[in-house]
């Protein structure tokens, strides 16, 4: 009788393993917006407590300095080593993306709205939301087509140019700046939306169907 | 080791943006088409919690881990640089479906073609540095 109540040592390990698996399955579901928003704010808070600030596009300027931009342009002539922490933070982000995709994902379908799916299908994108990015747009051969070059290469150029001109990106202006109730950041975010809406409504449909 | 603190915070950020689908091109498209609340919820919650966090820092005079005061520099007052720079970034954000954070996280997710986007973003930053004197700020 007693044997039923005393767990053999292996049962504890099995329970632990089962609970771990349950936990991993639980966090492997898509995370709701309020969890993500709270964690993003905590990331900003953590970087501030570490004595830094939350602004990812600064890394692009740091890379320009590392590759010798300071010799030709005083904008890149600064002690980039003081920005090493931000590069390390970016490396952590890459590792985080790897961990999430490799160990914390059961299904990489993106749960976008039905309206978005129908609309993108009508523009010729097959299986919208099947993976994180549209396979038609994000592959190497696409870089050598006019459509792919404009979307990825020119788009990337705009991101790099625009963030530095505006002095920050989503992390620096939309999150950090608005959290500090700074008017310049509100102007920048209004700019983000003017550019984003103009592109999405008036240009992107033509580009996707090109 | 200080390095591990930043790696750790970066990992949390990378996992969060992957799991909440913020790195998805589709989510950015959907946001600019106002077809879902998701991205507005993510950014809105981050700002609300962020406002509370920054008020706590300011009102308690919280110090950084090395004992120095936490300084929040007010941004230089201007309209043109934020508006024009913001518009140019917005165009690129809608095209690539990624702002700089998600670009790095997509590399970790195995979408290596984003490396070309990162390279042109570096080039864009470089060109800005070269011609910034000619631009309204």
PDB file of N, CA, C and O in Angstrom, chain A residues 58-109:
ATOM      1  N   UNK A  58      21.134  53.598 -33.842  1.00  0.00           N
ATOM      2  CA  UNK A  58      22.474  54.136 -33.583  1.00  0.00           C
ATOM      3  C   UNK A  58      23.562  53.155 -33.996  1.00  0.00           C
ATOM      4  O   UNK A  58      24.673  53.543 -34.347  1.00  0.00           O
ATOM      5  N   UNK A  59      23.241  51.854 -33.952  1.00  0.00           N
ATOM      6  CA  UNK A  59      24.214  50.841 -34.349  1.00  0.00           C
ATOM      7  C   UNK A  59      24.650  51.004 -35.805  1.00  0.00           C
ATOM      8  O   UNK A  59      25.786  50.679 -36.147  1.00  0.00           O
ATOM      9  N   UNK A  60      23.744  51.507 -36.647  1.00  0.00           N
ATOM     10  CA  UNK A  60      24.092  51.680 -38.059  1.00  0.00           C
ATOM     11  C   UNK A  60      25.184  52.742 -38.193  1.00  0.00           C
ATOM     12  O   UNK A  60      26.119  52.600 -38.979  1.00  0.00           O
ATOM     13  N   UNK A  61      25.067  53.803 -37.378  1.00  0.00           N
ATOM     14  CA  UNK A  61      26.088  54.853 -37.383  1.00  0.00           C
ATOM     15  C   UNK A  61      27.413  54.313 -36.835  1.00  0.00           C
ATOM     16  O   UNK A  61      28.490  54.622 -37.351  1.00  0.00           O
ATOM     17  N   UNK A  62      27.309  53.482 -35.793  1.00  0.00           N
ATOM     18  CA  UNK A  62      28.512  52.897 -35.204  1.00  0.00           C
ATOM     19  C   UNK A  62      29.243  52.032 -36.234  1.00  0.00           C
ATOM     20  O   UNK A  62      30.470  52.086 -36.333  1.00  0.00           O
ATOM     21  N   UNK A  63      28.472  51.258 -37.017  1.00  0.00           N
ATOM     22  CA  UNK A  63      29.098  50.420 -38.045  1.00  0.00           C
ATOM     23  C   UNK A  63      29.821  51.295 -39.071  1.00  0.00           C
ATOM     24  O   UNK A  63      30.943  50.990 -39.480  1.00  0.00           O
ATOM     25  N   UNK A  64      29.202  52.427 -39.447  1.00  0.00           N
ATOM     26  CA  UNK A  64      29.856  53.354 -40.377  1.00  0.00           C
ATOM     27  C   UNK A  64      31.192  53.836 -39.812  1.00  0.00           C
ATOM     28  O   UNK A  64      32.177  53.989 -40.539  1.00  0.00           O
ATOM     29  N   UNK A  65      31.211  54.065 -38.512  1.00  0.00           N
ATOM     30  CA  UNK A  65      32.451  54.523 -37.877  1.00  0.00           C
ATOM     31  C   UNK A  65      33.503  53.416 -37.846  1.00  0.00           C
ATOM     32  O   UNK A  65      34.675  53.642 -38.139  1.00  0.00           O
ATOM     33  N   UNK A  66      33.066  52.197 -37.540  1.00  0.00           N
ATOM     34  CA  UNK A  66      33.999  51.065 -37.450  1.00  0.00           C
ATOM     35  C   UNK A  66      34.669  50.800 -38.797  1.00  0.00           C
ATOM     36  O   UNK A  66      35.859  50.521 -38.866  1.00  0.00           O
ATOM     37  N   UNK A  67      33.879  50.908 -39.881  1.00  0.00           N
ATOM     38  CA  UNK A  67      34.463  50.606 -41.184  1.00  0.00           C
ATOM     39  C   UNK A  67      35.253  51.787 -41.758  1.00  0.00           C
ATOM     40  O   UNK A  67      35.656  51.779 -42.916  1.00  0.00           O
ATOM     41  N   UNK A  68      35.491  52.808 -40.938  1.00  0.00           N
ATOM     42  CA  UNK A  68      36.414  53.870 -41.337  1.00  0.00           C
ATOM     43  C   UNK A  68      35.757  55.134 -41.858  1.00  0.00           C
ATOM     44  O   UNK A  68      36.428  55.981 -42.447  1.00  0.00           O
ATOM     45  N   UNK A  69      34.444  55.271 -41.657  1.00  0.00           N
ATOM     46  CA  UNK A  69      33.731  56.454 -42.143  1.00  0.00           C
ATOM     47  C   UNK A  69      34.254  57.759 -41.554  1.00  0.00           C
ATOM     48  O   UNK A  69      34.132  58.812 -42.174  1.00  0.00           O
ATOM     49  N   UNK A  70      34.843  57.686 -40.362  1.00  0.00           N
ATOM     50  CA  UNK A  70      35.338  58.891 -39.700  1.00  0.00           C
ATOM     51  C   UNK A  70      36.465  59.582 -40.448  1.00  0.00           C
ATOM     52  O   UNK A  70      36.719  60.768 -40.265  1.00  0.00           O
ATOM     53  N   UNK A  71      37.148  58.848 -41.335  1.00  0.00           N
ATOM     54  CA  UNK A  71      38.256  59.443 -42.097  1.00  0.00           C
ATOM     55  C   UNK A  71      37.733  60.415 -43.140  1.00  0.00           C
ATOM     56  O   UNK A  71      38.421  61.344 -43.542  1.00  0.00           O
ATOM     57  N   UNK A  72      36.515  60.159 -43.622  1.00  0.00           N
ATOM     58  CA  UNK A  72      35.983  60.978 -44.707  1.00  0.00           C
ATOM     59  C   UNK A  72      34.874  61.917 -44.238  1.00  0.00           C
ATOM     60  O   UNK A  72      34.504  62.825 -44.955  1.00  0.00           O
ATOM     61  N   UNK A  73      34.361  61.677 -43.042  1.00  0.00           N
ATOM     62  CA  UNK A  73      33.156  62.389 -42.645  1.00  0.00           C
ATOM     63  C   UNK A  73      33.154  62.551 -41.130  1.00  0.00           C
ATOM     64  O   UNK A  73      33.240  61.563 -40.398  1.00  0.00           O
ATOM     65  N   UNK A  74      33.078  63.793 -40.684  1.00  0.00           N
ATOM     66  CA  UNK A  74      33.199  64.040 -39.228  1.00  0.00           C
ATOM     67  C   UNK A  74      32.018  63.457 -38.442  1.00  0.00           C
ATOM     68  O   UNK A  74      32.140  63.181 -37.259  1.00  0.00           O
ATOM     69  N   UNK A  75      30.897  63.190 -39.117  1.00  0.00           N
ATOM     70  CA  UNK A  75      29.725  62.614 -38.440  1.00  0.00           C
ATOM     71  C   UNK A  75      30.028  61.217 -37.890  1.00  0.00           C
ATOM     72  O   UNK A  75      29.406  60.767 -36.934  1.00  0.00           O
ATOM     73  N   UNK A  76      30.991  60.552 -38.522  1.00  0.00           N
ATOM     74  CA  UNK A  76      31.334  59.198 -38.074  1.00  0.00           C
ATOM     75  C   UNK A  76      32.649  59.178 -37.304  1.00  0.00           C
ATOM     76  O   UNK A  76      33.176  58.112 -36.979  1.00  0.00           O
ATOM     77  N   UNK A  77      33.184  60.370 -37.037  1.00  0.00           N
ATOM     78  CA  UNK A  77      34.449  60.479 -36.319  1.00  0.00           C
ATOM     79  C   UNK A  77      34.161  60.634 -34.827  1.00  0.00           C
ATOM     80  O   UNK A  77      34.130  61.723 -34.289  1.00  0.00           O
ATOM     81  N   UNK A  78      33.863  59.514 -34.192  1.00  0.00           N
ATOM     82  CA  UNK A  78      33.629  59.528 -32.741  1.00  0.00           C
ATOM     83  C   UNK A  78      34.162  58.222 -32.169  1.00  0.00           C
ATOM     84  O   UNK A  78      34.512  57.305 -32.920  1.00  0.00           O
ATOM     85  N   UNK A  79      34.259  58.181 -30.856  1.00  0.00           N
ATOM     86  CA  UNK A  79      34.800  56.985 -30.224  1.00  0.00           C
ATOM     87  C   UNK A  79      33.752  55.878 -30.215  1.00  0.00           C
ATOM     88  O   UNK A  79      32.952  55.764 -29.290  1.00  0.00           O
ATOM     89  N   UNK A  80      33.744  55.073 -31.271  1.00  0.00           N
ATOM     90  CA  UNK A  80      32.685  54.059 -31.406  1.00  0.00           C
ATOM     91  C   UNK A  80      32.731  53.018 -30.303  1.00  0.00           C
ATOM     92  O   UNK A  80      31.745  52.339 -30.030  1.00  0.00           O
ATOM     93  N   UNK A  81      33.895  52.896 -29.632  1.00  0.00           N
ATOM     94  CA  UNK A  81      33.985  51.872 -28.572  1.00  0.00           C
ATOM     95  C   UNK A  81      33.014  52.156 -27.432  1.00  0.00           C
ATOM     96  O   UNK A  81      32.586  51.243 -26.728  1.00  0.00           O
ATOM     97  N   UNK A  82      32.629  53.452 -27.286  1.00  0.00           N
ATOM     98  CA  UNK A  82      31.646  53.779 -26.239  1.00  0.00           C
ATOM     99  C   UNK A  82      30.267  53.216 -26.587  1.00  0.00           C
ATOM    100  O   UNK A  82      29.367  53.203 -25.766  1.00  0.00           O
ATOM    101  N   UNK A  83      30.103  52.771 -27.834  1.00  0.00           N
ATOM    102  CA  UNK A  83      28.822  52.219 -28.282  1.00  0.00           C
ATOM    103  C   UNK A  83      28.838  50.690 -28.355  1.00  0.00           C
ATOM    104  O   UNK A  83      27.885  50.083 -28.847  1.00  0.00           O
ATOM    105  N   UNK A  84      29.931  50.090 -27.870  1.00  0.00           N
ATOM    106  CA  UNK A  84      30.051  48.629 -27.953  1.00  0.00           C
ATOM    107  C   UNK A  84      28.866  47.930 -27.299  1.00  0.00           C
ATOM    108  O   UNK A  84      28.377  46.919 -27.804  1.00  0.00           O
ATOM    109  N   UNK A  85      28.401  48.481 -26.167  1.00  0.00           N
ATOM    110  CA  UNK A  85      27.268  47.862 -25.462  1.00  0.00           C
ATOM    111  C   UNK A  85      26.069  47.660 -26.383  1.00  0.00           C
ATOM    112  O   UNK A  85      25.382  46.648 -26.311  1.00  0.00           O
ATOM    113  N   UNK A  86      25.839  48.656 -27.290  1.00  0.00           N
ATOM    114  CA  UNK A  86      24.665  48.593 -28.164  1.00  0.00           C
ATOM    115  C   UNK A  86      24.831  47.508 -29.231  1.00  0.00           C
ATOM    116  O   UNK A  86      23.879  46.824 -29.602  1.00  0.00           O
ATOM    117  N   UNK A  87      26.087  47.343 -29.702  1.00  0.00           N
ATOM    118  CA  UNK A  87      26.355  46.264 -30.663  1.00  0.00           C
ATOM    119  C   UNK A  87      26.150  44.906 -29.989  1.00  0.00           C
ATOM    120  O   UNK A  87      25.602  43.979 -30.591  1.00  0.00           O
ATOM    121  N   UNK A  88      26.586  44.815 -28.728  1.00  0.00           N
ATOM    122  CA  UNK A  88      26.412  43.552 -27.996  1.00  0.00           C
ATOM    123  C   UNK A  88      24.920  43.275 -27.786  1.00  0.00           C
ATOM    124  O   UNK A  88      24.457  42.146 -27.931  1.00  0.00           O
ATOM    125  N   UNK A  89      24.180  44.339 -27.491  1.00  0.00           N
ATOM    126  CA  UNK A  89      22.715  44.221 -27.369  1.00  0.00           C
ATOM    127  C   UNK A  89      22.123  43.686 -28.685  1.00  0.00           C
ATOM    128  O   UNK A  89      21.281  42.787 -28.677  1.00  0.00           O
ATOM    129  N   UNK A  90      22.629  44.201 -29.811  1.00  0.00           N
ATOM    130  CA  UNK A  90      22.125  43.745 -31.121  1.00  0.00           C
ATOM    131  C   UNK A  90      22.484  42.273 -31.357  1.00  0.00           C
ATOM    132  O   UNK A  90      21.680  41.515 -31.913  1.00  0.00           O
ATOM    133  N   UNK A  91      23.668  41.867 -30.936  1.00  0.00           N
ATOM    134  CA  UNK A  91      24.052  40.452 -31.074  1.00  0.00           C
ATOM    135  C   UNK A  91      23.103  39.587 -30.235  1.00  0.00           C
ATOM    136  O   UNK A  91      22.646  38.534 -30.675  1.00  0.00           O
ATOM    137  N   UNK A  92      22.764  40.079 -29.038  1.00  0.00           N
ATOM    138  CA  UNK A  92      21.795  39.378 -28.195  1.00  0.00           C
ATOM    139  C   UNK A  92      20.454  39.239 -28.903  1.00  0.00           C
ATOM    140  O   UNK A  92      19.801  38.194 -28.836  1.00  0.00           O
ATOM    141  N   UNK A  93      20.054  40.290 -29.634  1.00  0.00           N
ATOM    142  CA  UNK A  93      18.789  40.240 -30.369  1.00  0.00           C
ATOM    143  C   UNK A  93      18.816  39.141 -31.424  1.00  0.00           C
ATOM    144  O   UNK A  93      17.822  38.430 -31.626  1.00  0.00           O
ATOM    145  N   UNK A  94      19.943  39.019 -32.114  1.00  0.00           N
ATOM    146  CA  UNK A  94      20.072  37.969 -33.139  1.00  0.00           C
ATOM    147  C   UNK A  94      19.956  36.591 -32.471  1.00  0.00           C
ATOM    148  O   UNK A  94      19.221  35.717 -32.948  1.00  0.00           O
ATOM    149  N   UNK A  95      20.643  36.434 -31.328  1.00  0.00           N
ATOM    150  CA  UNK A  95      20.581  35.151 -30.605  1.00  0.00           C
ATOM    151  C   UNK A  95      19.140  34.889 -30.149  1.00  0.00           C
ATOM    152  O   UNK A  95      18.631  33.770 -30.261  1.00  0.00           O
ATOM    153  N   UNK A  96      18.480  35.946 -29.667  1.00  0.00           N
ATOM    154  CA  UNK A  96      17.087  35.803 -29.224  1.00  0.00           C
ATOM    155  C   UNK A  96      16.178  35.354 -30.358  1.00  0.00           C
ATOM    156  O   UNK A  96      15.313  34.490 -30.176  1.00  0.00           O
ATOM    157  N   UNK A  97      16.394  35.915 -31.554  1.00  0.00           N
ATOM    158  CA  UNK A  97      15.618  35.511 -32.720  1.00  0.00           C
ATOM    159  C   UNK A  97      15.856  34.051 -33.056  1.00  0.00           C
ATOM    160  O   UNK A  97      14.932  33.306 -33.394  1.00  0.00           O
ATOM    161  N   UNK A  98      17.124  33.633 -32.918  1.00  0.00           N
ATOM    162  CA  UNK A  98      17.469  32.238 -33.189  1.00  0.00           C
ATOM    163  C   UNK A  98      16.797  31.301 -32.182  1.00  0.00           C
ATOM    164  O   UNK A  98      16.168  30.309 -32.559  1.00  0.00           O
ATOM    165  N   UNK A  99      16.894  31.654 -30.897  1.00  0.00           N
ATOM    166  CA  UNK A  99      16.294  30.806 -29.845  1.00  0.00           C
ATOM    167  C   UNK A  99      14.786  30.693 -30.064  1.00  0.00           C
ATOM    168  O   UNK A  99      14.215  29.597 -30.016  1.00  0.00           O
ATOM    169  N   UNK A 100      14.155  31.850 -30.339  1.00  0.00           N
ATOM    170  CA  UNK A 100      12.695  31.839 -30.508  1.00  0.00           C
ATOM    171  C   UNK A 100      12.275  30.979 -31.693  1.00  0.00           C
ATOM    172  O   UNK A 100      11.312  30.218 -31.606  1.00  0.00           O
ATOM    173  N   UNK A 101      13.013  31.090 -32.802  1.00  0.00           N
ATOM    174  CA  UNK A 101      12.592  30.338 -33.992  1.00  0.00           C
ATOM    175  C   UNK A 101      12.926  28.856 -33.861  1.00  0.00           C
ATOM    176  O   UNK A 101      12.191  28.005 -34.322  1.00  0.00           O
ATOM    177  N   UNK A 102      14.045  28.547 -33.188  1.00  0.00           N
ATOM    178  CA  UNK A 102      14.510  27.155 -33.128  1.00  0.00           C
ATOM    179  C   UNK A 102      13.824  26.373 -32.002  1.00  0.00           C
ATOM    180  O   UNK A 102      13.478  25.215 -32.182  1.00  0.00           O
ATOM    181  N   UNK A 103      13.647  27.006 -30.848  1.00  0.00           N
ATOM    182  CA  UNK A 103      13.164  26.253 -29.680  1.00  0.00           C
ATOM    183  C   UNK A 103      11.787  26.674 -29.176  1.00  0.00           C
ATOM    184  O   UNK A 103      11.190  25.941 -28.391  1.00  0.00           O
ATOM    185  N   UNK A 104      11.310  27.855 -29.562  1.00  0.00           N
ATOM    186  CA  UNK A 104      10.054  28.326 -28.980  1.00  0.00           C
ATOM    187  C   UNK A 104       8.970  28.553 -30.027  1.00  0.00           C
ATOM    188  O   UNK A 104       8.106  29.410 -29.859  1.00  0.00           O
ATOM    189  N   UNK A 105       9.050  27.832 -31.128  1.00  0.00           N
ATOM    190  CA  UNK A 105       8.040  28.001 -32.167  1.00  0.00           C
ATOM    191  C   UNK A 105       7.494  26.640 -32.586  1.00  0.00           C
ATOM    192  O   UNK A 105       8.253  25.757 -32.983  1.00  0.00           O
ATOM    193  N   UNK A 106       6.177  26.480 -32.454  1.00  0.00           N
ATOM    194  CA  UNK A 106       5.538  25.241 -32.904  1.00  0.00           C
ATOM    195  C   UNK A 106       5.064  25.403 -34.339  1.00  0.00           C
ATOM    196  O   UNK A 106       5.055  24.483 -35.123  1.00  0.00           O
ATOM    197  N   UNK A 107       4.684  26.646 -34.670  1.00  0.00           N
ATOM    198  CA  UNK A 107       4.052  26.913 -35.951  1.00  0.00           C
ATOM    199  C   UNK A 107       4.348  28.369 -36.290  1.00  0.00           C
ATOM    200  O   UNK A 107       4.012  29.257 -35.515  1.00  0.00           O
ATOM    201  N   UNK A 108       5.024  28.614 -37.406  1.00  0.00           N
ATOM    202  CA  UNK A 108       5.448  29.991 -37.691  1.00  0.00           C
ATOM    203  C   UNK A 108       4.407  30.785 -38.481  1.00  0.00           C
ATOM    204  O   UNK A 108       4.711  31.840 -39.017  1.00  0.00           O
ATOM    205  N   UNK A 109       3.176  30.297 -38.528  1.00  0.00           N
ATOM    206  CA  UNK A 109       2.111  31.061 -39.169  1.00  0.00           C
ATOM    207  C   UNK A 109       1.900  32.382 -38.439  1.00  0.00           C
ATOM    208  O   UNK A 109       1.907  32.418 -37.208  1.00  0.00           O
TER     209      UNK A 109
END
